[in-house]
Short mmCIF file of C-alpha atoms in Angstrom, two decimals:
data_model
loop_
_atom_site.label_atom_id
_atom_site.label_comp_id
_atom_site.label_asym_id
_atom_site.label_seq_id
_atom_site.Cartn_x
_atom_site.Cartn_y
_atom_site.Cartn_z
CA MET T 159 0.00 0.00 0.00
CA LEU T 160 2.82 2.42 0.87
CA LYS T 161 4.63 1.84 -2.41
CA LYS T 162 1.43 2.37 -4.40
CA ARG T 163 0.79 5.64 -2.57
CA THR T 164 4.33 6.86 -3.17
CA VAL T 165 4.17 6.02 -6.86
CA CYS T 166 0.83 7.84 -7.16
CA ALA T 167 2.39 10.91 -5.57
CA LEU T 168 5.27 10.94 -8.01
CA LEU T 169 3.01 10.33 -11.00
CA SER T 170 0.92 13.33 -9.96
CA ILE T 171 4.04 15.51 -10.16
CA LEU T 172 4.84 14.18 -13.60
CA ILE T 173 1.29 14.58 -14.92
CA VAL T 174 0.97 18.17 -13.72
CA SER T 175 4.39 19.10 -15.09
CA VAL T 176 3.76 17.48 -18.46
CA CYS T 177 0.59 19.60 -18.80
CA VAL T 178 2.92 22.53 -19.44
CA ALA T 179 4.63 20.67 -22.26
CA GLN T 180 1.28 19.88 -23.87
CA ASN T 181 0.32 23.55 -23.96
CA GLY T 182 1.53 24.83 -27.29
CA ILE T 183 4.81 22.91 -27.54
CA THR T 184 4.14 19.81 -29.60
CA SER T 185 3.46 21.74 -32.81
CA ASN T 186 7.02 23.12 -32.85
CA PRO T 187 9.07 20.95 -35.27
CA ASP T 188 12.46 21.91 -33.75
CA TRP T 189 14.21 19.82 -31.07
CA GLN T 190 17.09 20.36 -28.68
CA ILE T 191 19.34 17.82 -27.02
CA LYS T 192 21.53 18.79 -24.08
CA PRO T 193 24.14 16.50 -22.46
CA ALA T 194 25.40 17.75 -19.10
CA ILE T 195 27.77 16.74 -16.31
CA SER T 196 27.57 18.19 -12.79
CA PRO T 197 30.20 17.47 -10.12
CA GLY T 198 29.18 18.55 -6.63
CA PHE T 199 28.87 17.68 -2.97
CA VAL T 200 26.19 16.43 -0.59
CA LEU T 201 24.87 19.08 1.81
CA VAL T 202 25.13 17.57 5.30
CA HIS T 203 22.04 19.22 6.80
CA ARG T 204 22.10 16.76 9.72
CA SER T 205 25.29 15.57 11.44
CA THR T 206 23.77 12.08 11.65
CA ILE T 207 24.18 11.54 7.88
CA GLY T 208 27.83 12.58 7.76
CA HIS T 209 29.00 8.95 7.70
CA LEU T 210 27.25 8.47 4.32
CA ILE T 211 29.55 10.94 2.53
CA LYS T 212 32.37 8.98 0.90
CA GLY T 213 33.23 11.33 -1.97
CA TYR T 214 32.03 14.06 -4.30
CA PRO T 215 28.90 13.01 -6.24
CA THR T 216 28.58 13.52 -9.99
CA ASN T 217 25.34 13.90 -11.94
CA TYR T 218 25.08 12.87 -15.61
CA GLU T 219 22.18 14.22 -17.69
CA ILE T 220 20.58 13.91 -21.10
CA ASN T 221 17.95 16.60 -21.66
CA ILE T 222 15.52 16.62 -24.58
CA SER T 223 13.52 19.80 -25.12
CA LYS T 224 11.61 22.07 -27.47
CA PRO T 225 11.52 25.87 -27.65
CA THR T 226 8.14 27.49 -27.19
CA LEU T 227 6.49 28.90 -30.31
CA GLY T 228 4.93 32.10 -28.99
CA ASN T 229 1.32 31.06 -29.67
CA LYS T 230 0.45 31.18 -25.94
CA LEU T 231 0.44 34.20 -23.65
CA TRP T 232 2.53 32.40 -21.03
CA HIS T 233 5.29 31.87 -23.61
CA HIS T 234 5.75 35.65 -23.89
CA GLU T 235 5.31 36.22 -20.14
CA ASN T 236 8.21 33.82 -19.50
CA ASN T 237 10.51 35.15 -22.25
CA MET T 238 9.97 32.20 -24.61
CA PRO T 239 11.13 29.34 -22.35
CA ASP T 240 12.25 25.84 -23.32
CA ILE T 241 10.20 22.84 -22.16
CA GLY T 242 11.82 19.44 -21.83
CA LEU T 243 12.36 16.09 -20.18
CA SER T 244 15.51 15.31 -18.19
CA LEU T 245 17.01 11.84 -17.76
CA GLN T 246 19.62 11.82 -15.00
CA CYS T 247 21.98 9.47 -13.19
CA LEU T 248 23.45 10.78 -9.95
CA ASP T 249 26.44 8.84 -8.62
CA PHE T 250 26.70 9.47 -4.86
CA LYS T 251 30.20 7.88 -4.75
CA ASN T 252 28.95 5.54 -2.02
CA PRO T 253 27.80 2.45 -3.94
CA SER T 254 27.18 0.24 -0.92
CA GLN T 255 24.96 2.64 1.11
CA LEU T 256 23.53 5.25 -1.30
CA GLY T 257 24.15 3.81 -4.77
CA TYR T 258 22.73 5.84 -7.64
CA ALA T 259 19.70 8.08 -8.20
CA LEU T 260 18.00 7.41 -11.56
CA THR T 261 15.68 10.29 -12.45
CA VAL T 262 12.96 11.17 -14.94
CA ALA T 263 11.77 14.77 -14.62
CA PRO T 264 9.95 17.33 -16.82
CA TYR T 265 11.35 20.85 -16.65
CA ILE T 266 10.95 24.41 -17.85
CA GLU T 267 13.89 26.76 -18.46
CA ILE T 268 12.97 30.45 -18.19
CA PRO T 269 15.32 33.17 -19.50
CA LEU T 270 15.58 36.21 -17.24
CA ASN T 271 16.28 38.54 -20.19
CA GLU T 272 13.31 39.51 -22.32
CA LYS T 273 15.43 39.92 -25.44
CA GLU T 274 17.52 37.05 -26.76
CA LYS T 275 21.22 37.87 -26.37
CA ARG T 276 24.49 36.10 -27.03
CA SER T 277 24.69 35.49 -23.26
CA ARG T 278 21.86 35.54 -20.74
CA LEU T 279 20.84 34.08 -17.37
CA VAL T 280 18.29 31.23 -17.26
CA ILE T 281 16.43 29.54 -14.38
CA ARG T 282 15.30 25.91 -14.52
CA LEU T 283 12.34 24.55 -12.50
CA CYS T 284 12.29 20.76 -12.46
CA PHE T 285 9.98 18.31 -10.63
CA GLY T 286 9.85 14.55 -11.14
CA ALA T 287 10.58 11.09 -9.77
CA THR T 288 13.84 9.40 -8.84
CA TYR T 289 14.74 5.80 -8.05
CA ILE T 290 17.53 5.45 -5.49
CA THR T 291 19.18 2.06 -5.83
CA LYS T 292 20.28 1.77 -2.18
CA SER T 293 17.65 2.76 0.40
CA PHE T 294 17.44 1.93 4.10
CA ASP T 295 17.07 -1.74 4.95
CA ILE T 296 17.08 -2.94 8.54
CA LYS T 297 19.11 -6.05 7.59
CA THR T 298 21.32 -5.06 4.66
CA ASN T 299 21.65 -1.25 4.76
CA HIS T 300 20.77 -0.04 8.26
CA LYS T 301 23.28 2.83 8.19
CA ASN T 302 21.43 4.68 5.40
CA ILE T 303 19.20 6.84 7.58
CA ALA T 304 18.78 9.48 4.84
CA ILE T 305 16.34 7.65 2.53
CA GLY T 306 13.84 4.95 3.50
CA SER T 307 12.38 4.12 0.06
CA HIS T 308 13.62 3.39 -3.44
CA VAL T 309 11.04 5.65 -5.18
CA ASN T 310 11.21 9.32 -4.19
CA ALA T 311 10.12 12.76 -5.26
CA PHE T 312 12.74 14.79 -7.09
CA VAL T 313 13.11 18.57 -7.08
CA GLN T 314 15.81 20.50 -8.91
CA PHE T 315 16.54 24.22 -9.24
CA LYS T 316 19.18 25.36 -11.68
CA GLY T 317 20.63 28.76 -12.49
CA PHE T 318 22.91 28.96 -15.53
CA TRP T 319 24.25 31.22 -18.26
CA GLN T 320 23.58 30.60 -21.94
CA PHE T 321 26.54 31.44 -24.16
CA LYS T 322 25.62 31.24 -27.83
CA LEU T 323 28.52 29.70 -29.74
CA SER T 324 26.64 29.36 -33.04
CA LYS T 325 23.08 29.16 -34.36
CA ALA T 326 22.91 25.50 -33.35
CA LEU T 327 25.16 25.33 -30.26
CA ARG T 328 25.10 26.90 -26.78
CA PHE T 329 27.43 26.41 -23.81
CA GLU T 330 25.58 26.51 -20.47
CA PRO T 331 27.59 26.63 -17.22
CA GLY T 332 25.79 27.12 -13.91
CA PHE T 333 24.83 25.88 -10.46
CA ILE T 334 22.29 23.22 -9.41
CA PHE T 335 20.45 22.37 -6.20
CA THR T 336 18.97 18.84 -6.19
CA HIS T 337 16.69 17.30 -3.55
CA ALA T 338 15.31 13.75 -3.17
CA SER T 339 12.75 12.75 -0.53
CA ASN T 340 9.70 10.55 -0.01
CA GLY T 341 7.97 13.14 2.16
CA LYS T 342 8.23 10.93 5.27
CA ALA T 343 5.84 8.46 3.67
CA LYS T 344 8.40 5.90 4.79
CA ASN T 345 11.00 6.35 7.51
CA PRO T 346 13.86 7.15 7.72
CA ASN T 347 13.57 10.24 5.51
CA LEU T 348 16.05 12.99 6.22
CA GLY T 349 16.37 13.46 2.46
CA LEU T 350 19.39 14.00 0.24
CA ASN T 351 20.49 17.44 -0.98
CA VAL T 352 23.25 17.96 -3.53
CA LEU T 353 24.81 21.25 -4.68
CA SER T 354 26.58 20.97 -8.04
CA LEU T 355 28.52 22.89 -10.65
CA ASN T 356 26.83 22.35 -14.02
CA MET T 357 28.42 22.19 -17.47
CA ALA T 358 26.17 21.54 -20.49
CA LEU T 359 26.05 21.83 -24.27
CA ASN T 360 22.69 22.64 -25.86
CA ILE T 361 22.46 21.41 -29.43
CA LEU T 362 19.60 22.71 -31.60
CA MET T 363 18.35 20.29 -34.23
CA PRO T 364 16.17 22.36 -36.59
CA SER T 365 13.53 20.54 -38.58
CA THR T 366 13.02 20.84 -42.32
CA LYS T 367 9.31 21.31 -41.62
CA PRO T 368 8.18 24.95 -41.44
CA LYS T 369 7.03 26.34 -38.11
CA PRO T 370 3.29 27.05 -37.92
CA GLU T 371 2.28 30.65 -38.49
CA ILE T 372 1.18 32.45 -35.33
CA ILE T 373 -2.09 34.20 -36.21
CA LYS T 374 -3.44 34.76 -32.71
CA VAL T 375 -1.93 34.46 -29.22
CA ASP T 376 -4.01 32.35 -26.83
CA SER T 377 -4.52 34.41 -23.64
CA SER T 378 -6.90 32.01 -21.86
CA THR T 379 -4.45 31.62 -18.94
CA LYS T 380 -4.63 35.31 -18.04
CA ALA T 381 -5.86 35.90 -14.48
CA LYS T 382 -9.51 36.93 -14.37
CA SER T 383 -8.94 39.36 -11.50
CA LYS T 384 -6.15 40.85 -9.41
CA ASN T 385 -7.64 39.48 -6.20
CA GLU T 386 -8.85 35.97 -5.46
CA ILE T 387 -9.72 33.63 -2.61
CA MET T 388 -8.41 30.09 -2.78
CA ALA T 389 -9.61 27.18 -0.64
CA PHE T 390 -8.48 23.57 -0.75
CA ALA T 391 -8.57 20.39 1.31
CA ALA T 392 -5.84 17.77 1.18
CA ILE T 393 -4.74 14.50 2.71
CA GLY T 394 -1.24 13.20 3.41
CA PHE T 395 0.46 10.21 5.01
CA ASN T 396 3.54 9.74 7.16
CA GLN T 397 5.17 7.30 9.55
CA ARG T 398 6.09 8.01 13.13
CA ASN T 399 8.99 5.57 13.28
CA ILE T 400 10.64 2.95 11.12
CA ALA T 401 8.32 0.06 10.12
CA THR T 402 5.25 1.56 11.83
CA LYS T 403 1.77 2.01 10.41
CA ASP T 404 0.77 4.86 8.10
CA LEU T 405 -0.71 7.90 9.84
CA LYS T 406 -3.12 10.24 8.07
CA CYS T 407 -2.65 14.01 7.89
CA TYR T 408 -5.52 16.32 6.88
CA VAL T 409 -5.38 20.01 6.04
CA VAL T 410 -8.00 22.63 5.19
CA SER T 411 -6.58 25.83 3.74
CA LEU T 412 -7.96 29.32 3.08
CA THR T 413 -5.87 31.89 1.21
CA TYR T 414 -6.13 35.42 -0.16
CA GLN T 415 -4.03 35.78 -3.32
CA ARG T 416 -2.93 38.92 -5.12
CA ASN T 417 -1.96 38.56 -8.77
CA VAL T 418 0.98 40.80 -9.66
CA ARG T 419 1.50 40.74 -13.42
CA ASN T 420 0.36 37.34 -14.62
CA THR T 421 3.38 35.34 -13.51
CA HIS T 422 3.49 36.29 -9.81
CA LYS T 423 1.14 35.70 -6.90
CA PHE T 424 1.58 36.89 -3.32
CA SER T 425 -0.60 35.38 -0.64
CA VAL T 426 -1.59 35.33 3.01
CA GLY T 427 -3.58 32.52 4.54
CA PHE T 428 -4.39 30.02 7.28
CA ASP T 429 -4.02 26.25 7.41
CA LEU T 430 -5.88 23.99 9.86
CA PHE T 431 -4.16 20.62 10.36
CA TYR T 432 -5.50 17.41 11.85
CA ASP T 433 -2.65 14.88 12.13
CA GLU T 434 -2.80 11.43 13.68
CA ASN T 435 0.89 11.84 14.42
CA TYR T 436 0.20 14.99 16.41
CA GLN T 437 -2.62 13.21 18.28
CA ILE T 438 0.00 10.82 19.66
CA ASP T 439 2.24 13.75 20.65
CA TYR T 440 -0.65 15.36 22.50
CA GLU T 441 -1.48 12.16 24.37
CA ASN T 442 2.18 11.66 25.34
CA THR T 443 2.34 15.22 26.72
CA PHE T 444 -0.98 15.44 28.59
CA LEU T 445 -1.55 11.71 29.26
CA ARG T 446 -5.00 11.84 27.73
CA LYS T 447 -6.57 11.93 24.29
CA PRO T 448 -7.38 15.37 22.85
CA THR T 449 -10.94 16.52 22.41
CA GLY T 450 -12.26 18.99 19.85
CA PHE T 451 -9.73 21.54 18.65
CA GLU T 452 -7.14 20.44 21.21
CA GLY T 453 -5.81 17.90 18.75
CA MET T 454 -5.43 20.37 15.89
CA ARG T 455 -2.80 22.84 14.79
CA MET T 456 -3.33 26.11 12.94
CA SER T 457 -0.72 28.10 11.06
CA ALA T 458 -0.73 31.61 9.64
CA ARG T 459 1.45 31.98 6.56
CA LEU T 460 2.79 34.15 3.79
CA GLY T 461 3.47 32.88 0.30
CA TYR T 462 4.76 33.54 -3.16
CA SER T 463 3.96 31.63 -6.36
CA TYR T 464 5.55 31.72 -9.77
CA ASN T 465 3.05 30.92 -12.51
CA VAL T 466 3.69 29.29 -15.86
CA GLY T 467 0.35 29.32 -17.62
CA ARG T 468 -1.99 27.17 -15.55
CA ILE T 469 0.86 25.66 -13.53
CA SER T 470 1.87 27.42 -10.32
CA PHE T 471 4.92 26.78 -8.10
CA PRO T 472 4.14 28.03 -4.56
CA ILE T 473 6.64 28.65 -1.75
CA GLU T 474 4.97 29.29 1.62
CA LEU T 475 6.27 29.98 5.11
CA GLY T 476 4.07 29.85 8.21
CA TYR T 477 4.00 29.86 12.00
CA TYR T 478 1.86 27.62 14.20
CA VAL T 479 -0.31 30.20 15.95
CA PHE T 480 -2.26 27.44 17.69
CA GLN T 481 -0.88 24.15 19.01
CA LYS T 482 -1.25 22.79 22.52
CA THR T 483 2.12 21.04 22.45
CA GLN T 484 5.27 21.54 20.40
CA PRO T 485 6.62 18.14 19.35
CA ASP T 486 8.70 19.27 16.39
CA ALA T 487 8.55 22.96 15.38
CA ASN T 488 6.83 26.33 15.43
CA ILE T 489 7.81 27.09 11.84
CA VAL T 490 6.09 25.24 9.00
CA SER T 491 6.77 25.60 5.27
CA ARG T 492 5.44 24.25 1.99
CA ILE T 493 6.66 23.95 -1.57
CA GLY T 494 4.55 22.43 -4.30
CA VAL T 495 2.84 22.43 -7.66
CA ARG T 496 -0.72 23.55 -8.39
CA TYR T 497 -2.82 23.33 -11.52
CA TYR T 498 -5.42 26.07 -12.01
CA SER T 499 -8.24 25.13 -14.39
CA ARG T 500 -10.13 27.74 -16.37
CA SER T 501 -13.30 27.09 -14.33
CA GLY T 502 -11.58 27.74 -10.98
CA LEU T 503 -10.91 24.13 -9.94
CA ILE T 504 -7.48 23.54 -8.37
CA VAL T 505 -5.35 20.41 -8.17
CA HIS T 506 -2.84 20.72 -5.31
CA PHE T 507 0.34 18.76 -4.62
CA GLY T 508 2.57 20.01 -1.81
CA LEU T 509 5.42 19.04 0.50
CA ARG T 510 5.00 20.21 4.09
CA THR T 511 8.20 20.58 6.08
CA HIS T 512 9.41 21.54 9.55
CA PHE T 513 12.83 23.24 9.46
CA ALA T 514 13.63 21.64 6.07
CA VAL T 515 12.66 18.15 7.34
CA ALA T 516 9.74 16.64 5.41
CA TYR T 517 6.52 15.99 7.31
CA ASP T 518 4.18 14.75 4.55
CA PHE T 519 3.10 15.07 0.95
CA GLU T 520 -0.31 16.69 0.41
CA TYR T 521 -2.76 15.60 -2.30
CA GLY T 522 -5.75 17.89 -2.59
CA LEU T 523 -8.46 19.62 -4.55
CA GLY T 524 -9.73 23.16 -4.22
CA TYR T 525 -11.37 26.14 -5.87
CA ARG T 526 -10.53 29.74 -6.72
CA PHE T 527 -13.07 32.51 -6.19
CA PHE T 528 -12.35 35.56 -8.34
CA LEU T 529 -12.89 38.96 -6.70
CA LYS T 530 -13.39 42.23 -8.50
#
């Protein structure tokens, strides 16, 4: 059951991300292929994982992408980005305890310069799934307390410079932050973070087929109003300890969002959490079961979202303004992916963390109410 749930979580990331690629990309006949190599180091965010570091990891990538055509409003809002799929192999240089991370992840690369230049800065947003060949095993790999499952969520942020060498070739050096985690769906789950130096060659393979003529730009993704109210409900799962039962986590969220341009949202909101894990913490503290709101936690938060068409990437930081006991943290944060339909329906996928330690993945549905 746990493996099925984890796979569903990762598939949801892939499906939402691929929606971007389906939006006005497939009709472009041109292709790009980009091999890359990225030497780096593991960020030891907990002293307890220091023994897992045996060398400097290296990431090997093959990226396949297409440039956007300009037939969608979000293409122009994001300076004509590239959309692609990344296949990666990360060698942790610890084959017996960490092994390799084999990754499949859709991505979007957004230039920060509106006009195309011989050199310009680009940001990559990349979400997907990774298979780590050596996860925790109580009998054969008990020292790997960083990752408790083979299948994990994968998040990558990359900043790099594009240097145009010719019409068909670009050199792209930069920096990468890579994260792998199962969202505490299976313990242990401290997660693995790698910071790398990236070196890539982007090879354009133009097609002999003509590009379609752009007669009209589709602006259906434009925000209907500057102000909106968003509400969603979600469920998550985590484990309290190694090899224990799954515990459910529920959240109901209410948010005011302000659309700044069409690519940026700022927000303020409240989240009400009901966690079976927290119920146990309460009972351990007060020696009785909670009643009513005693077993709940509420956070007030601020947020920012970057929007690519109907796909939104929120980053939110909150504080538990109500909790009867403090088992783990006062500060709560969330990163995620949301899909905004034209009708107002929202599909939400998020990772809730306490001080950069995953608490659970959230799978939810919601609705946007547009205000004048």
